[in-house]
Amino acid sequence: MSEIKKLEILGVPVDMVNMAQAAERLEELMRSEGCSLIVTPNSEIVVNAGQDSELMEIIRSADLVIPDGIGLVYASKLLGSPLKERVTGIDFLSWALDFLEREGKSIYLLGSRPGSESVPGVAEMAAIKMKEAFPGLKIAGTHHGYFSKDEEQEIVDDINECGADFLCVALGSPKQEKFMARHRKGLKVKAAIGVGGSLDVWAGEVKRAPEFYRKHGLEWLYRLVQQPSRYKRMAALPRFMIRVLLSK
Ligand code: UDP
């Protein structure tokens, strides 16, 4: 496997990759044995990992740690080893969908709000939109993200029985990372990725920030305006920057 340099940010080893390198790494992981773990930490997840040793251990043992968040890019500059670019989980997922389509491989979507009699669930809706964007993509199956621990094995069995090659887990952090780590050995998929709210975006439930915000590293501001209830979570960003400064 090709060597990827890592940068430790508050104890979290982040892979110093741009999109092309992350993509290349995914191709390698899809060819390797067992279920590889891909995580997409932002500054909030890095701060949480400092207080949650299980989450920290999972990130440290992941096969690809993508720097998803402008906070990580700023932190890397402060630490004197600038990350090449911010690789958002959602952009990486789009690349992965394209790759899976080209390779004839299938994806299973797990997470987000369940459907009702009149409205499809977010994962089902995301699957429809993904098929529109990547007509050759095989959707192995979908399942919503509101289940109990007792139901987990049944879901893992379903993922395996569908013959899915790639698993997309959208349960929010740290739920998604812990789910993937707990079932890593029992999963037959080649790789699993935690994608936070990406299925909501694919399904059209949440709008992604327009180009201007993305280009200027202001996606967090757009999300704050769209979902003001997230302000407490966003307060993690300045806290994170101060900790990085102190850790220098
Ligand atoms: N979610 C879920 N099960 C849960 C809690 C959350 O499926 O028990 C879903 C939720 O519906 C949303 C996603 O997990 O689709 C979390 O999104 P959030 O925006 O919090 O993730 P972030 O991208 O900020 O990590």
PDB file of C-alpha atoms and ligand atoms in Angstrom:
ATOM      1  CA  MET A   1       0.000   0.000   0.000  1.00  0.00           C
ATOM      2  CA  SER A   2       1.227   3.488  -0.722  1.00  0.00           C
ATOM      3  CA  GLU A   3       2.567   5.477   2.226  1.00  0.00           C
ATOM      4  CA  ILE A   4       0.419   8.348   3.423  1.00  0.00           C
ATOM      5  CA  LYS A   5       1.853  10.942   5.806  1.00  0.00           C
ATOM      6  CA  LYS A   6      -0.108  11.512   8.987  1.00  0.00           C
ATOM      7  CA  LEU A   7      -0.532  14.660  11.023  1.00  0.00           C
ATOM      8  CA  GLU A   8      -1.440  14.358  14.703  1.00  0.00           C
ATOM      9  CA  ILE A   9      -4.035  16.950  15.698  1.00  0.00           C
ATOM     10  CA  LEU A  10      -4.794  16.762  19.438  1.00  0.00           C
ATOM     11  CA  GLY A  11      -3.833  13.095  19.380  1.00  0.00           C
ATOM     12  CA  VAL A  12      -5.879  12.254  16.292  1.00  0.00           C
ATOM     13  CA  PRO A  13      -3.751  11.047  13.367  1.00  0.00           C
ATOM     14  CA  VAL A  14      -5.216  12.618  10.242  1.00  0.00           C
ATOM     15  CA  ASP A  15      -4.157  11.402   6.803  1.00  0.00           C
ATOM     16  CA  MET A  16      -2.543  14.206   4.815  1.00  0.00           C
ATOM     17  CA  VAL A  17      -4.415  13.448   1.622  1.00  0.00           C
ATOM     18  CA  ASN A  18      -6.039  15.412  -1.136  1.00  0.00           C
ATOM     19  CA  MET A  19      -9.060  13.994  -2.944  1.00  0.00           C
ATOM     20  CA  ALA A  20      -7.009  12.136  -5.558  1.00  0.00           C
ATOM     21  CA  GLN A  21      -4.913  10.425  -2.873  1.00  0.00           C
ATOM     22  CA  ALA A  22      -7.950   9.573  -0.750  1.00  0.00           C
ATOM     23  CA  ALA A  23      -9.549   8.095  -3.863  1.00  0.00           C
ATOM     24  CA  GLU A  24      -6.452   6.049  -4.646  1.00  0.00           C
ATOM     25  CA  ARG A  25      -6.400   4.774  -1.082  1.00  0.00           C
ATOM     26  CA  LEU A  26     -10.044   3.709  -1.327  1.00  0.00           C
ATOM     27  CA  GLU A  27      -9.232   1.708  -4.450  1.00  0.00           C
ATOM     28  CA  GLU A  28      -6.473  -0.079  -2.518  1.00  0.00           C
ATOM     29  CA  LEU A  29      -8.765  -0.750   0.440  1.00  0.00           C
ATOM     30  CA  MET A  30     -11.469  -2.173  -1.819  1.00  0.00           C
ATOM     31  CA  ARG A  31      -8.917  -4.693  -3.085  1.00  0.00           C
ATOM     32  CA  SER A  32      -7.561  -5.662   0.341  1.00  0.00           C
ATOM     33  CA  GLU A  33      -8.761  -8.333   2.763  1.00  0.00           C
ATOM     34  CA  GLY A  34     -11.400  -7.704   5.440  1.00  0.00           C
ATOM     35  CA  CYS A  35     -13.560  -4.675   6.135  1.00  0.00           C
ATOM     36  CA  SER A  36     -11.567  -1.435   6.058  1.00  0.00           C
ATOM     37  CA  LEU A  37     -12.702   1.504   8.153  1.00  0.00           C
ATOM     38  CA  ILE A  38     -12.895   5.036   6.790  1.00  0.00           C
ATOM     39  CA  VAL A  39     -13.595   7.955   9.124  1.00  0.00           C
ATOM     40  CA  THR A  40     -14.154  11.615   8.308  1.00  0.00           C
ATOM     41  CA  PRO A  41     -13.301  13.662  11.413  1.00  0.00           C
ATOM     42  CA  ASN A  42     -13.992  17.373  11.682  1.00  0.00           C
ATOM     43  CA  SER A  43     -12.857  19.586  14.565  1.00  0.00           C
ATOM     44  CA  GLU A  44     -15.868  18.618  16.688  1.00  0.00           C
ATOM     45  CA  ILE A  45     -15.050  14.912  16.335  1.00  0.00           C
ATOM     46  CA  VAL A  46     -11.370  15.556  17.160  1.00  0.00           C
ATOM     47  CA  VAL A  47     -12.377  17.384  20.360  1.00  0.00           C
ATOM     48  CA  ASN A  48     -14.798  14.587  21.266  1.00  0.00           C
ATOM     49  CA  ALA A  49     -12.141  11.937  20.675  1.00  0.00           C
ATOM     50  CA  GLY A  50     -10.044  13.643  23.365  1.00  0.00           C
ATOM     51  CA  GLN A  51     -12.781  12.845  25.872  1.00  0.00           C
ATOM     52  CA  ASP A  52     -13.885   9.490  24.471  1.00  0.00           C
ATOM     53  CA  SER A  53     -11.088   6.935  24.448  1.00  0.00           C
ATOM     54  CA  GLU A  54     -13.178   4.400  22.525  1.00  0.00           C
ATOM     55  CA  LEU A  55     -13.717   6.912  19.694  1.00  0.00           C
ATOM     56  CA  MET A  56     -10.018   7.857  19.763  1.00  0.00           C
ATOM     57  CA  GLU A  57      -9.003   4.192  19.503  1.00  0.00           C
ATOM     58  CA  ILE A  58     -11.350   3.641  16.559  1.00  0.00           C
ATOM     59  CA  ILE A  59      -9.977   6.644  14.670  1.00  0.00           C
ATOM     60  CA  ARG A  60      -6.423   5.581  15.421  1.00  0.00           C
ATOM     61  CA  SER A  61      -7.108   2.120  14.018  1.00  0.00           C
ATOM     62  CA  ALA A  62      -8.971   3.361  10.921  1.00  0.00           C
ATOM     63  CA  ASP A  63      -7.517   2.653   7.485  1.00  0.00           C
ATOM     64  CA  LEU A  64      -8.259   6.083   6.113  1.00  0.00           C
ATOM     65  CA  VAL A  65      -8.759   9.247   8.189  1.00  0.00           C
ATOM     66  CA  ILE A  66     -10.040  12.002   5.918  1.00  0.00           C
ATOM     67  CA  PRO A  67      -9.642  15.645   7.019  1.00  0.00           C
ATOM     68  CA  ASP A  68     -13.283  16.716   6.736  1.00  0.00           C
ATOM     69  CA  GLY A  69     -13.539  20.217   8.101  1.00  0.00           C
ATOM     70  CA  ILE A  70     -11.968  23.589   7.537  1.00  0.00           C
ATOM     71  CA  GLY A  71     -10.967  23.615  11.223  1.00  0.00           C
ATOM     72  CA  LEU A  72      -8.514  20.777  10.560  1.00  0.00           C
ATOM     73  CA  VAL A  73      -6.986  22.654   7.639  1.00  0.00           C
ATOM     74  CA  TYR A  74      -6.462  25.775   9.816  1.00  0.00           C
ATOM     75  CA  ALA A  75      -5.066  23.629  12.635  1.00  0.00           C
ATOM     76  CA  SER A  76      -2.599  21.955  10.284  1.00  0.00           C
ATOM     77  CA  LYS A  77      -1.325  25.412   9.235  1.00  0.00           C
ATOM     78  CA  LEU A  78      -0.916  26.400  12.876  1.00  0.00           C
ATOM     79  CA  LEU A  79       1.016  23.186  13.497  1.00  0.00           C
ATOM     80  CA  GLY A  80       3.348  23.967  10.591  1.00  0.00           C
ATOM     81  CA  SER A  81       2.336  20.975   8.418  1.00  0.00           C
ATOM     82  CA  PRO A  82      -0.447  22.286   6.200  1.00  0.00           C
ATOM     83  CA  LEU A  83      -2.917  19.688   4.982  1.00  0.00           C
ATOM     84  CA  LYS A  84      -3.168  19.633   1.206  1.00  0.00           C
ATOM     85  CA  GLU A  85      -6.852  20.398   1.179  1.00  0.00           C
ATOM     86  CA  ARG A  86     -10.092  19.792   2.985  1.00  0.00           C
ATOM     87  CA  VAL A  87     -11.618  16.577   1.641  1.00  0.00           C
ATOM     88  CA  THR A  88     -15.255  16.675   2.649  1.00  0.00           C
ATOM     89  CA  GLY A  89     -16.965  13.398   3.464  1.00  0.00           C
ATOM     90  CA  ILE A  90     -19.721  14.235   1.023  1.00  0.00           C
ATOM     91  CA  ASP A  91     -17.339  14.943  -1.875  1.00  0.00           C
ATOM     92  CA  PHE A  92     -15.436  11.764  -1.085  1.00  0.00           C
ATOM     93  CA  LEU A  93     -18.714   9.835  -1.043  1.00  0.00           C
ATOM     94  CA  SER A  94     -19.564  11.172  -4.514  1.00  0.00           C
ATOM     95  CA  TRP A  95     -16.205   9.997  -5.755  1.00  0.00           C
ATOM     96  CA  ALA A  96     -16.796   6.594  -4.114  1.00  0.00           C
ATOM     97  CA  LEU A  97     -20.200   6.284  -5.836  1.00  0.00           C
ATOM     98  CA  ASP A  98     -18.583   6.989  -9.189  1.00  0.00           C
ATOM     99  CA  PHE A  99     -15.889   4.401  -8.466  1.00  0.00           C
ATOM    100  CA  LEU A 100     -18.430   1.767  -7.348  1.00  0.00           C
ATOM    101  CA  GLU A 101     -20.479   2.373 -10.503  1.00  0.00           C
ATOM    102  CA  ARG A 102     -17.406   1.967 -12.715  1.00  0.00           C
ATOM    103  CA  GLU A 103     -16.394  -1.233 -10.918  1.00  0.00           C
ATOM    104  CA  GLY A 104     -19.903  -2.724 -10.868  1.00  0.00           C
ATOM    105  CA  LYS A 105     -19.826  -2.840  -7.061  1.00  0.00           C
ATOM    106  CA  SER A 106     -22.727  -2.247  -4.715  1.00  0.00           C
ATOM    107  CA  ILE A 107     -23.414   0.057  -1.776  1.00  0.00           C
ATOM    108  CA  TYR A 108     -25.629  -0.306   1.299  1.00  0.00           C
ATOM    109  CA  LEU A 109     -27.004   2.877   2.878  1.00  0.00           C
ATOM    110  CA  LEU A 110     -27.544   2.739   6.618  1.00  0.00           C
ATOM    111  CA  GLY A 111     -28.800   5.641   8.670  1.00  0.00           C
ATOM    112  CA  SER A 112     -31.025   8.692   9.015  1.00  0.00           C
ATOM    113  CA  ARG A 113     -34.737   9.130   9.503  1.00  0.00           C
ATOM    114  CA  PRO A 114     -37.049   6.180   8.776  1.00  0.00           C
ATOM    115  CA  GLY A 115     -39.893   6.461   6.283  1.00  0.00           C
ATOM    116  CA  SER A 116     -43.596   6.436   7.004  1.00  0.00           C
ATOM    117  CA  GLU A 117     -46.568   5.195   5.011  1.00  0.00           C
ATOM    118  CA  SER A 118     -46.632   8.378   2.952  1.00  0.00           C
ATOM    119  CA  VAL A 119     -42.964   9.470   2.927  1.00  0.00           C
ATOM    120  CA  PRO A 120     -39.916   7.381   2.003  1.00  0.00           C
ATOM    121  CA  GLY A 121     -37.059   7.205   4.507  1.00  0.00           C
ATOM    122  CA  VAL A 122     -33.976   9.361   4.003  1.00  0.00           C
ATOM    123  CA  ALA A 123     -31.778   6.386   3.040  1.00  0.00           C
ATOM    124  CA  GLU A 124     -34.343   5.216   0.439  1.00  0.00           C
ATOM    125  CA  MET A 125     -34.658   8.744  -0.942  1.00  0.00           C
ATOM    126  CA  ALA A 126     -30.871   9.115  -1.050  1.00  0.00           C
ATOM    127  CA  ALA A 127     -30.684   5.786  -2.935  1.00  0.00           C
ATOM    128  CA  ILE A 128     -33.123   7.101  -5.561  1.00  0.00           C
ATOM    129  CA  LYS A 129     -31.110  10.316  -5.999  1.00  0.00           C
ATOM    130  CA  MET A 130     -27.835   8.399  -6.173  1.00  0.00           C
ATOM    131  CA  LYS A 131     -29.270   6.171  -8.918  1.00  0.00           C
ATOM    132  CA  GLU A 132     -30.289   9.286 -10.844  1.00  0.00           C
ATOM    133  CA  ALA A 133     -26.756  10.645 -10.600  1.00  0.00           C
ATOM    134  CA  PHE A 134     -25.019   7.277 -11.158  1.00  0.00           C
ATOM    135  CA  PRO A 135     -27.455   5.126 -13.175  1.00  0.00           C
ATOM    136  CA  GLY A 136     -25.171   2.079 -13.187  1.00  0.00           C
ATOM    137  CA  LEU A 137     -24.693   2.118  -9.400  1.00  0.00           C
ATOM    138  CA  LYS A 138     -25.950  -0.962  -7.585  1.00  0.00           C
ATOM    139  CA  ILE A 139     -27.819  -0.227  -4.363  1.00  0.00           C
ATOM    140  CA  ALA A 140     -27.579  -3.428  -2.320  1.00  0.00           C
ATOM    141  CA  GLY A 141     -30.012  -2.210   0.342  1.00  0.00           C
ATOM    142  CA  THR A 142     -31.028   0.543   2.734  1.00  0.00           C
ATOM    143  CA  HIS A 143     -31.980   0.754   6.410  1.00  0.00           C
ATOM    144  CA  HIS A 144     -32.869   3.716   8.596  1.00  0.00           C
ATOM    145  CA  GLY A 145     -30.655   4.716  11.517  1.00  0.00           C
ATOM    146  CA  TYR A 146     -33.007   4.487  14.458  1.00  0.00           C
ATOM    147  CA  PHE A 147     -32.543   1.000  15.866  1.00  0.00           C
ATOM    148  CA  SER A 148     -31.692  -0.557  19.209  1.00  0.00           C
ATOM    149  CA  LYS A 149     -28.533  -2.521  20.065  1.00  0.00           C
ATOM    150  CA  ASP A 150     -30.627  -5.715  19.947  1.00  0.00           C
ATOM    151  CA  GLU A 151     -31.503  -5.067  16.314  1.00  0.00           C
ATOM    152  CA  GLU A 152     -27.911  -4.498  15.163  1.00  0.00           C
ATOM    153  CA  GLN A 153     -27.069  -8.114  14.333  1.00  0.00           C
ATOM    154  CA  GLU A 154     -30.139  -8.384  12.131  1.00  0.00           C
ATOM    155  CA  ILE A 155     -28.979  -5.302  10.206  1.00  0.00           C
ATOM    156  CA  VAL A 156     -25.452  -6.686   9.831  1.00  0.00           C
ATOM    157  CA  ASP A 157     -26.945  -9.963   8.530  1.00  0.00           C
ATOM    158  CA  ASP A 158     -29.023  -8.008   6.025  1.00  0.00           C
ATOM    159  CA  ILE A 159     -25.961  -6.098   4.786  1.00  0.00           C
ATOM    160  CA  ASN A 160     -24.077  -9.388   4.368  1.00  0.00           C
ATOM    161  CA  GLU A 161     -26.967 -11.233   2.718  1.00  0.00           C
ATOM    162  CA  CYS A 162     -27.364  -8.416   0.172  1.00  0.00           C
ATOM    163  CA  GLY A 163     -23.753  -9.010  -0.849  1.00  0.00           C
ATOM    164  CA  ALA A 164     -22.937  -5.307  -0.460  1.00  0.00           C
ATOM    165  CA  ASP A 165     -19.349  -4.311  -1.275  1.00  0.00           C
ATOM    166  CA  PHE A 166     -19.370  -0.902   0.429  1.00  0.00           C
ATOM    167  CA  LEU A 167     -21.234   0.365   3.492  1.00  0.00           C
ATOM    168  CA  CYS A 168     -22.190   3.959   4.103  1.00  0.00           C
ATOM    169  CA  VAL A 169     -23.110   4.630   7.753  1.00  0.00           C
ATOM    170  CA  ALA A 170     -24.933   7.877   8.560  1.00  0.00           C
ATOM    171  CA  LEU A 171     -25.693   7.723  12.272  1.00  0.00           C
ATOM    172  CA  GLY A 172     -23.816  10.850  13.355  1.00  0.00           C
ATOM    173  CA  SER A 173     -20.602  10.710  15.388  1.00  0.00           C
ATOM    174  CA  PRO A 174     -19.625   8.793  17.539  1.00  0.00           C
ATOM    175  CA  LYS A 175     -22.526   6.376  16.907  1.00  0.00           C
ATOM    176  CA  GLN A 176     -21.450   5.593  13.359  1.00  0.00           C
ATOM    177  CA  GLU A 177     -17.784   5.011  14.223  1.00  0.00           C
ATOM    178  CA  LYS A 178     -18.718   2.759  17.155  1.00  0.00           C
ATOM    179  CA  PHE A 179     -21.202   0.788  15.038  1.00  0.00           C
ATOM    180  CA  MET A 180     -18.594   0.198  12.338  1.00  0.00           C
ATOM    181  CA  ALA A 181     -15.912  -0.821  14.835  1.00  0.00           C
ATOM    182  CA  ARG A 182     -18.267  -3.157  16.742  1.00  0.00           C
ATOM    183  CA  HIS A 183     -19.259  -5.023  13.596  1.00  0.00           C
ATOM    184  CA  ARG A 184     -16.105  -4.721  11.545  1.00  0.00           C
ATOM    185  CA  LYS A 185     -15.185  -8.397  11.920  1.00  0.00           C
ATOM    186  CA  GLY A 186     -18.688  -9.643  11.091  1.00  0.00           C
ATOM    187  CA  LEU A 187     -19.199  -7.421   8.059  1.00  0.00           C
ATOM    188  CA  LYS A 188     -18.412  -8.838   4.631  1.00  0.00           C
ATOM    189  CA  VAL A 189     -18.231  -5.434   2.908  1.00  0.00           C
ATOM    190  CA  LYS A 190     -14.805  -4.348   1.692  1.00  0.00           C
ATOM    191  CA  ALA A 191     -15.030  -0.944   3.362  1.00  0.00           C
ATOM    192  CA  ALA A 192     -17.326   1.057   5.601  1.00  0.00           C
ATOM    193  CA  ILE A 193     -17.420   4.830   5.937  1.00  0.00           C
ATOM    194  CA  GLY A 194     -19.072   7.112   8.494  1.00  0.00           C
ATOM    195  CA  VAL A 195     -20.684  10.032   6.677  1.00  0.00           C
ATOM    196  CA  GLY A 196     -22.681  11.983   9.284  1.00  0.00           C
ATOM    197  CA  GLY A 197     -25.468  13.943   7.646  1.00  0.00           C
ATOM    198  CA  SER A 198     -24.514  13.154   4.022  1.00  0.00           C
ATOM    199  CA  LEU A 199     -27.589  11.019   3.318  1.00  0.00           C
ATOM    200  CA  ASP A 200     -29.762  13.947   4.407  1.00  0.00           C
ATOM    201  CA  VAL A 201     -28.004  16.047   1.782  1.00  0.00           C
ATOM    202  CA  TRP A 202     -28.350  13.370  -0.920  1.00  0.00           C
ATOM    203  CA  ALA A 203     -32.030  12.931  -0.069  1.00  0.00           C
ATOM    204  CA  GLY A 204     -32.576  16.689  -0.342  1.00  0.00           C
ATOM    205  CA  GLU A 205     -33.597  17.018   3.337  1.00  0.00           C
ATOM    206  CA  VAL A 206     -30.695  19.360   4.061  1.00  0.00           C
ATOM    207  CA  LYS A 207     -29.223  21.737   1.486  1.00  0.00           C
ATOM    208  CA  ARG A 208     -25.505  21.789   0.947  1.00  0.00           C
ATOM    209  CA  ALA A 209     -23.807  25.178   1.165  1.00  0.00           C
ATOM    210  CA  PRO A 210     -23.530  27.026  -2.165  1.00  0.00           C
ATOM    211  CA  GLU A 211     -20.154  27.179  -3.905  1.00  0.00           C
ATOM    212  CA  PHE A 212     -19.254  30.584  -2.404  1.00  0.00           C
ATOM    213  CA  TYR A 213     -19.428  29.271   1.184  1.00  0.00           C
ATOM    214  CA  ARG A 214     -17.531  26.094   0.299  1.00  0.00           C
ATOM    215  CA  LYS A 215     -14.783  27.959  -1.530  1.00  0.00           C
ATOM    216  CA  HIS A 216     -14.198  30.300   1.387  1.00  0.00           C
ATOM    217  CA  GLY A 217     -14.321  27.656   4.106  1.00  0.00           C
ATOM    218  CA  LEU A 218     -17.630  28.993   5.420  1.00  0.00           C
ATOM    219  CA  GLU A 219     -19.760  25.864   5.085  1.00  0.00           C
ATOM    220  CA  TRP A 220     -20.144  25.850   8.897  1.00  0.00           C
ATOM    221  CA  LEU A 221     -21.744  29.329   8.725  1.00  0.00           C
ATOM    222  CA  TYR A 222     -24.259  28.196   6.119  1.00  0.00           C
ATOM    223  CA  ARG A 223     -25.163  25.138   8.219  1.00  0.00           C
ATOM    224  CA  LEU A 224     -25.566  27.333  11.281  1.00  0.00           C
ATOM    225  CA  VAL A 225     -28.026  29.566   9.452  1.00  0.00           C
ATOM    226  CA  GLN A 226     -29.934  26.528   8.125  1.00  0.00           C
ATOM    227  CA  GLN A 227     -29.958  24.652  11.421  1.00  0.00           C
ATOM    228  CA  PRO A 228     -29.544  27.238  14.238  1.00  0.00           C
ATOM    229  CA  SER A 229     -30.017  24.463  16.806  1.00  0.00           C
ATOM    230  CA  ARG A 230     -26.458  23.369  15.951  1.00  0.00           C
ATOM    231  CA  TYR A 231     -24.923  26.493  17.504  1.00  0.00           C
ATOM    232  CA  LYS A 232     -23.814  24.608  20.638  1.00  0.00           C
ATOM    233  CA  ARG A 233     -22.015  22.018  18.517  1.00  0.00           C
ATOM    234  CA  MET A 234     -20.383  24.772  16.459  1.00  0.00           C
ATOM    235  CA  ALA A 235     -18.926  26.285  19.604  1.00  0.00           C
ATOM    236  CA  ALA A 236     -16.522  23.339  19.429  1.00  0.00           C
ATOM    237  CA  LEU A 237     -14.626  25.068  16.587  1.00  0.00           C
ATOM    238  CA  PRO A 238     -13.115  27.998  18.566  1.00  0.00           C
ATOM    239  CA  ARG A 239     -12.477  25.632  21.498  1.00  0.00           C
ATOM    240  CA  PHE A 240     -10.683  23.318  19.120  1.00  0.00           C
ATOM    241  CA  MET A 241      -8.485  26.095  17.684  1.00  0.00           C
ATOM    242  CA  ILE A 242      -7.482  27.249  21.176  1.00  0.00           C
ATOM    243  CA  ARG A 243      -6.529  23.716  22.158  1.00  0.00           C
ATOM    244  CA  VAL A 244      -4.462  23.297  19.001  1.00  0.00           C
ATOM    245  CA  LEU A 245      -2.663  26.568  19.746  1.00  0.00           C
ATOM    246  CA  LEU A 246      -1.953  25.421  23.299  1.00  0.00           C
ATOM    247  CA  SER A 247      -0.714  22.033  22.092  1.00  0.00           C
ATOM    248  CA  LYS A 248       1.966  23.590  19.878  1.00  0.00           C
TER     249      LYS A 248
HETATM  250  N1  UDP B   1     -28.976   9.617  13.035  1.00  0.00           N
HETATM  251  C1  UDP B   1     -29.387   8.296  12.969  1.00  0.00           C
HETATM  252  N2  UDP B   1     -29.569   7.618  14.122  1.00  0.00           N
HETATM  253  C2  UDP B   1     -29.384   8.167  15.347  1.00  0.00           C
HETATM  254  C3  UDP B   1     -28.931   9.521  15.414  1.00  0.00           C
HETATM  255  C4  UDP B   1     -28.722  10.210  14.213  1.00  0.00           C
HETATM  256  O1  UDP B   1     -29.559   7.760  11.887  1.00  0.00           O
HETATM  257  O2  UDP B   1     -29.585   7.479  16.337  1.00  0.00           O
HETATM  258  C5  UDP B   1     -28.771  10.325  11.771  1.00  0.00           C
HETATM  259  C6  UDP B   1     -29.520  11.635  11.622  1.00  0.00           C
HETATM  260  O3  UDP B   1     -30.838  11.365  11.165  1.00  0.00           O
HETATM  261  C7  UDP B   1     -28.673  12.366  10.618  1.00  0.00           C
HETATM  262  C8  UDP B   1     -27.262  11.838  10.905  1.00  0.00           C
HETATM  263  O4  UDP B   1     -27.425  10.688  11.710  1.00  0.00           O
HETATM  264  O5  UDP B   1     -29.036  11.957   9.316  1.00  0.00           O
HETATM  265  C9  UDP B   1     -26.390  12.777  11.726  1.00  0.00           C
HETATM  266  O6  UDP B   1     -26.284  13.940  11.124  1.00  0.00           O
HETATM  267  P1  UDP B   1     -25.392  15.097  11.697  1.00  0.00           P
HETATM  268  O7  UDP B   1     -25.733  16.284  10.883  1.00  0.00           O
HETATM  269  O8  UDP B   1     -25.496  15.174  13.183  1.00  0.00           O
HETATM  270  O9  UDP B   1     -23.977  14.543  11.367  1.00  0.00           O
HETATM  271  P2  UDP B   1     -22.617  15.300  11.162  1.00  0.00           P
HETATM  272  O10 UDP B   1     -22.450  15.366   9.666  1.00  0.00           O
HETATM  273  O11 UDP B   1     -22.706  16.633  11.808  1.00  0.00           O
HETATM  274  O12 UDP B   1     -21.680  14.359  11.835  1.00  0.00           O
END
